PDB file of C-alpha atoms in Angstrom:
ATOM      1  CA  MET A   1     -79.084 157.589-143.894  1.00 52.00           C
ATOM      2  CA  SER A   2     -82.636 156.305-144.105  1.00 62.00           C
ATOM      3  CA  LEU A   3     -83.713 152.845-143.064  1.00 68.00           C
ATOM      4  CA  GLU A   4     -84.712 152.032-146.641  1.00 72.00           C
ATOM      5  CA  SER A   5     -81.357 153.102-148.118  1.00 73.00           C
ATOM      6  CA  GLU A   6     -79.589 150.798-145.648  1.00 81.00           C
ATOM      7  CA  ARG A   7     -81.890 147.881-146.435  1.00 87.00           C
ATOM      8  CA  VAL A   8     -81.776 148.064-150.224  1.00 92.00           C
ATOM      9  CA  PRO A   9     -78.168 146.917-150.838  1.00 96.00           C
ATOM     10  CA  VAL A  10     -78.601 144.030-148.391  1.00 96.00           C
ATOM     11  CA  LEU A  11     -81.832 142.891-150.042  1.00 95.00           C
ATOM     12  CA  ARG A  12     -80.248 143.213-153.490  1.00 97.00           C
ATOM     13  CA  ALA A  13     -77.151 141.259-152.455  1.00 97.00           C
ATOM     14  CA  LEU A  14     -79.294 138.452-151.029  1.00 97.00           C
ATOM     15  CA  ALA A  15     -81.540 138.330-154.111  1.00 97.00           C
ATOM     16  CA  CYS A  16     -78.587 138.371-156.522  1.00 97.00           C
ATOM     17  CA  TRP A  17     -76.771 135.622-154.633  1.00 96.00           C
ATOM     18  CA  ALA A  18     -79.944 133.504-154.569  1.00 96.00           C
ATOM     19  CA  ALA A  19     -80.062 133.901-158.373  1.00 96.00           C
ATOM     20  CA  CYS A  20     -76.329 132.986-158.728  1.00 95.00           C
ATOM     21  CA  ASP A  21     -75.673 136.497-160.072  1.00 97.00           C
ATOM     22  CA  LEU A  22     -72.104 137.092-158.919  1.00 97.00           C
ATOM     23  CA  GLU A  23     -71.701 140.510-160.548  1.00 98.00           C
ATOM     24  CA  GLY A  24     -75.024 141.737-159.151  1.00 98.00           C
ATOM     25  CA  THR A  25     -74.039 140.492-155.719  1.00 98.00           C
ATOM     26  CA  LEU A  26     -70.632 142.176-155.813  1.00 98.00           C
ATOM     27  CA  ALA A  27     -72.147 145.464-157.035  1.00 98.00           C
ATOM     28  CA  GLN A  28     -73.718 145.885-153.580  1.00 98.00           C
ATOM     29  CA  PHE A  29     -70.335 145.887-151.794  1.00 98.00           C
ATOM     30  CA  SER A  30     -67.786 148.666-151.305  1.00 98.00           C
ATOM     31  CA  GLU A  31     -64.303 148.203-152.793  1.00 98.00           C
ATOM     32  CA  ASP A  32     -62.809 147.810-149.301  1.00 98.00           C
ATOM     33  CA  VAL A  33     -65.537 145.603-147.807  1.00 98.00           C
ATOM     34  CA  LEU A  34     -64.579 143.555-144.769  1.00 97.00           C
ATOM     35  CA  TYR A  35     -66.299 140.145-144.833  1.00 96.00           C
ATOM     36  CA  LEU A  36     -65.699 138.155-141.654  1.00 95.00           C
ATOM     37  CA  ILE A  37     -66.682 134.533-141.204  1.00 90.00           C
ATOM     38  CA  ASN A  38     -66.241 132.337-138.143  1.00 85.00           C
ATOM     39  CA  VAL A  39     -64.893 129.306-140.029  1.00 79.00           C
ATOM     40  CA  ASP A  40     -61.197 128.449-140.468  1.00 71.00           C
ATOM     41  CA  GLY A  41     -60.374 129.669-143.980  1.00 70.00           C
ATOM     42  CA  ILE A  42     -57.365 127.364-144.240  1.00 73.00           C
ATOM     43  CA  ALA A  43     -59.384 124.252-143.431  1.00 71.00           C
ATOM     44  CA  VAL A  44     -62.393 125.433-145.458  1.00 73.00           C
ATOM     45  CA  PRO A  45     -61.238 127.696-148.328  1.00 74.00           C
ATOM     46  CA  PHE A  46     -64.766 128.366-149.619  1.00 74.00           C
ATOM     47  CA  ALA A  47     -65.634 129.853-146.217  1.00 77.00           C
ATOM     48  CA  ALA A  48     -62.670 132.170-145.669  1.00 82.00           C
ATOM     49  CA  SER A  49     -62.939 135.767-144.485  1.00 90.00           C
ATOM     50  CA  SER A  50     -62.036 138.407-147.052  1.00 93.00           C
ATOM     51  CA  LEU A  51     -60.842 141.994-147.246  1.00 95.00           C
ATOM     52  CA  GLY A  52     -61.795 143.936-150.340  1.00 97.00           C
ATOM     53  CA  LYS A  53     -64.171 143.245-153.185  1.00 97.00           C
ATOM     54  CA  GLU A  54     -61.673 141.245-155.267  1.00 96.00           C
ATOM     55  CA  ASP A  55     -60.890 138.968-152.323  1.00 95.00           C
ATOM     56  CA  LEU A  56     -64.626 138.504-151.797  1.00 96.00           C
ATOM     57  CA  ARG A  57     -65.036 137.757-155.531  1.00 96.00           C
ATOM     58  CA  HIS A  58     -62.452 134.973-155.247  1.00 94.00           C
ATOM     59  CA  ARG A  59     -64.265 133.391-152.293  1.00 92.00           C
ATOM     60  CA  LEU A  60     -67.689 133.586-153.945  1.00 94.00           C
ATOM     61  CA  GLU A  61     -66.306 132.174-157.219  1.00 95.00           C
ATOM     62  CA  LEU A  62     -64.903 129.262-155.248  1.00 90.00           C
ATOM     63  CA  VAL A  63     -68.358 128.575-153.791  1.00 90.00           C
ATOM     64  CA  LEU A  64     -69.964 128.721-157.252  1.00 94.00           C
ATOM     65  CA  ASP A  65     -67.236 126.486-158.733  1.00 92.00           C
ATOM     66  CA  MET A  66     -67.623 123.825-156.014  1.00 87.00           C
ATOM     67  CA  PHE A  67     -71.369 123.832-155.388  1.00 90.00           C
ATOM     68  CA  ASP A  68     -74.765 124.059-157.019  1.00 94.00           C
ATOM     69  CA  LYS A  69     -77.040 126.222-154.939  1.00 93.00           C
ATOM     70  CA  GLU A  70     -80.336 124.416-154.373  1.00 95.00           C
ATOM     71  CA  ILE A  71     -81.924 126.633-151.720  1.00 95.00           C
ATOM     72  CA  PHE A  72     -81.058 130.113-150.458  1.00 95.00           C
ATOM     73  CA  GLU A  73     -83.967 131.596-148.516  1.00 95.00           C
ATOM     74  CA  CYS A  74     -84.088 134.536-146.159  1.00 95.00           C
ATOM     75  CA  GLU A  75     -85.833 133.426-142.957  1.00 95.00           C
ATOM     76  CA  SER A  76     -85.413 136.612-140.935  1.00 95.00           C
ATOM     77  CA  PHE A  77     -84.573 140.220-141.763  1.00 95.00           C
ATOM     78  CA  LEU A  78     -84.288 142.744-138.920  1.00 93.00           C
ATOM     79  CA  HIS A  79     -82.908 146.244-139.035  1.00 88.00           C
ATOM     80  CA  ALA A  80     -81.073 147.382-135.881  1.00 85.00           C
ATOM     81  CA  PRO A  81     -79.958 150.984-135.298  1.00 83.00           C
ATOM     82  CA  ASP A  82     -76.499 150.487-136.856  1.00 88.00           C
ATOM     83  CA  HIS A  83     -76.761 147.264-138.864  1.00 93.00           C
ATOM     84  CA  THR A  84     -79.103 144.733-140.460  1.00 94.00           C
ATOM     85  CA  ARG A  85     -79.417 141.173-139.156  1.00 96.00           C
ATOM     86  CA  VAL A  86     -80.382 138.351-141.487  1.00 96.00           C
ATOM     87  CA  VAL A  87     -80.853 134.613-141.081  1.00 95.00           C
ATOM     88  CA  VAL A  88     -80.640 132.554-144.265  1.00 95.00           C
ATOM     89  CA  TYR A  89     -81.273 128.874-144.841  1.00 93.00           C
ATOM     90  CA  ALA A  90     -78.937 127.547-147.533  1.00 90.00           C
ATOM     91  CA  GLN A  91     -78.596 124.177-149.183  1.00 91.00           C
ATOM     92  CA  TYR A  92     -75.697 123.533-151.532  1.00 90.00           C
ATOM     93  CA  LYS A  93     -74.817 120.374-153.463  1.00 90.00           C
ATOM     94  CA  HIS A  94     -71.154 119.563-154.110  1.00 86.00           C
ATOM     95  CA  LYS A  95     -70.820 119.426-157.905  1.00 90.00           C
ATOM     96  CA  SER A  96     -68.514 116.455-158.276  1.00 83.00           C
ATOM     97  CA  LEU A  97     -69.616 114.339-155.324  1.00 81.00           C
ATOM     98  CA  GLY A  98     -73.310 115.131-154.972  1.00 85.00           C
ATOM     99  CA  GLU A  99     -73.089 115.600-151.196  1.00 83.00           C
ATOM    100  CA  ARG A 100     -75.310 118.272-149.666  1.00 85.00           C
ATOM    101  CA  LEU A 101     -74.296 121.013-147.242  1.00 82.00           C
ATOM    102  CA  CYS A 102     -77.296 122.496-145.416  1.00 84.00           C
ATOM    103  CA  ALA A 103     -76.850 125.393-143.024  1.00 85.00           C
ATOM    104  CA  ARG A 104     -78.546 128.280-141.314  1.00 87.00           C
ATOM    105  CA  ILE A 105     -76.346 131.301-141.750  1.00 90.00           C
ATOM    106  CA  ARG A 106     -76.568 134.297-139.438  1.00 94.00           C
ATOM    107  CA  LEU A 107     -75.373 137.532-141.024  1.00 96.00           C
ATOM    108  CA  ARG A 108     -74.928 141.114-139.902  1.00 97.00           C
ATOM    109  CA  TYR A 109     -74.506 143.838-142.531  1.00 97.00           C
ATOM    110  CA  TRP A 110     -73.276 147.425-142.175  1.00 96.00           C
ATOM    111  CA  VAL A 111     -74.059 149.866-144.985  1.00 96.00           C
ATOM    112  CA  LYS A 112     -72.440 153.222-145.737  1.00 95.00           C
ATOM    113  CA  GLY A 113     -73.060 155.419-148.761  1.00 93.00           C
ATOM    114  CA  GLY A 114     -75.477 152.888-150.257  1.00 94.00           C
ATOM    115  CA  LEU A 115     -72.943 150.023-150.252  1.00 97.00           C
ATOM    116  CA  ILE A 116     -72.242 147.177-147.862  1.00 97.00           C
ATOM    117  CA  VAL A 117     -68.977 147.935-146.036  1.00 98.00           C
ATOM    118  CA  ARG A 118     -68.878 145.108-143.496  1.00 98.00           C
ATOM    119  CA  VAL A 119     -70.422 141.657-143.092  1.00 97.00           C
ATOM    120  CA  GLU A 120     -70.142 139.243-140.206  1.00 96.00           C
ATOM    121  CA  GLU A 121     -71.209 135.719-141.169  1.00 93.00           C
ATOM    122  CA  ASN A 122     -71.702 133.115-138.482  1.00 90.00           C
ATOM    123  CA  ARG A 123     -72.115 129.442-139.277  1.00 81.00           C
ATOM    124  CA  ASP A 124     -71.938 126.274-137.307  1.00 76.00           C
ATOM    125  CA  ALA A 125     -68.172 126.177-137.778  1.00 63.00           C
ATOM    126  CA  GLN A 126     -67.692 122.600-136.551  1.00 67.00           C
ATOM    127  CA  TYR A 127     -70.322 121.336-139.016  1.00 68.00           C
ATOM    128  CA  VAL A 128     -68.791 123.160-141.990  1.00 71.00           C
ATOM    129  CA  GLU A 129     -65.269 122.035-141.095  1.00 71.00           C
ATOM    130  CA  ALA A 130     -66.447 118.416-140.666  1.00 72.00           C
ATOM    131  CA  PHE A 131     -68.174 118.641-144.072  1.00 73.00           C
ATOM    132  CA  GLN A 132     -64.935 119.896-145.647  1.00 75.00           C
ATOM    133  CA  ARG A 133     -62.945 117.005-144.126  1.00 77.00           C
ATOM    134  CA  PHE A 134     -65.586 114.586-145.435  1.00 74.00           C
ATOM    135  CA  ILE A 135     -65.377 116.062-148.958  1.00 74.00           C
ATOM    136  CA  LEU A 136     -61.572 115.929-148.933  1.00 77.00           C
ATOM    137  CA  GLN A 137     -61.669 112.282-147.876  1.00 77.00           C
ATOM    138  CA  MET A 138     -64.207 111.410-150.594  1.00 73.00           C
ATOM    139  CA  GLU A 139     -62.121 113.216-153.232  1.00 75.00           C
ATOM    140  CA  HIS A 140     -59.016 111.389-152.012  1.00 77.00           C
ATOM    141  CA  ASP A 141     -60.836 108.035-152.170  1.00 76.00           C
ATOM    142  CA  ALA A 142     -62.144 108.807-155.673  1.00 72.00           C
ATOM    143  CA  ARG A 143     -58.627 109.697-156.911  1.00 73.00           C
ATOM    144  CA  GLY A 144     -57.321 106.439-155.423  1.00 71.00           C
ATOM    145  CA  ALA A 145     -60.045 104.457-157.175  1.00 63.00           C
ATOM    146  CA  GLU A 146     -59.246 106.188-160.482  1.00 67.00           C
ATOM    147  CA  ARG A 147     -55.566 105.324-160.114  1.00 67.00           C
ATOM    148  CA  GLY A 148     -56.534 101.702-159.403  1.00 65.00           C
ATOM    149  CA  LEU A 149     -58.576 101.523-162.619  1.00 65.00           C
ATOM    150  CA  ARG A 150     -55.687 102.864-164.683  1.00 63.00           C
ATOM    151  CA  ALA A 151     -53.180 100.384-163.252  1.00 58.00           C
TER     152      ALA A 151
END
C-alpha cells in the first residue's frame, strides 16, 4: 500500500472530527477497528477503549454529548513504516459546567485496505481522570444545590 493511501484515511478522520462530523469520522474506520486508550474507561467513560465501529460510535457520541470542541489541531504528523503517528492539541468545554479540558493527545494509526484498523491513543491519564473526578463532584454539588432550592 502506498504512503498516500495510508495517510488519507487518517487525515480525513482528523479533519472530520475537528469539524464535529461523526459520520465522516466513522467512515474512515473498519467495522472491527480496535481503538485503545490509556485511560480507565470505568472512571472516565468518554475515554474508554473500544472494539468495533459501533462501540467507537458510542464513545465518540458520549464525547460530543458532554463537550463542545473548541480546538482540535494537528501539531505533528509522521508516517512510520507500519503506522502513522500524530500529536493533536485538543480543548473541550464541558457543556453543562463550562469547565475546560485541554490535552495533547498522542495517537498511532494503522491502516489496511484504505481504512483505519487500529488506533492507540495516549493521554495524560492522571490529568483526565482527575478532571473526571472534578466534573463528577461539581455535578454532585449542583444536584445538591438544586434539591436545596426545591425544599
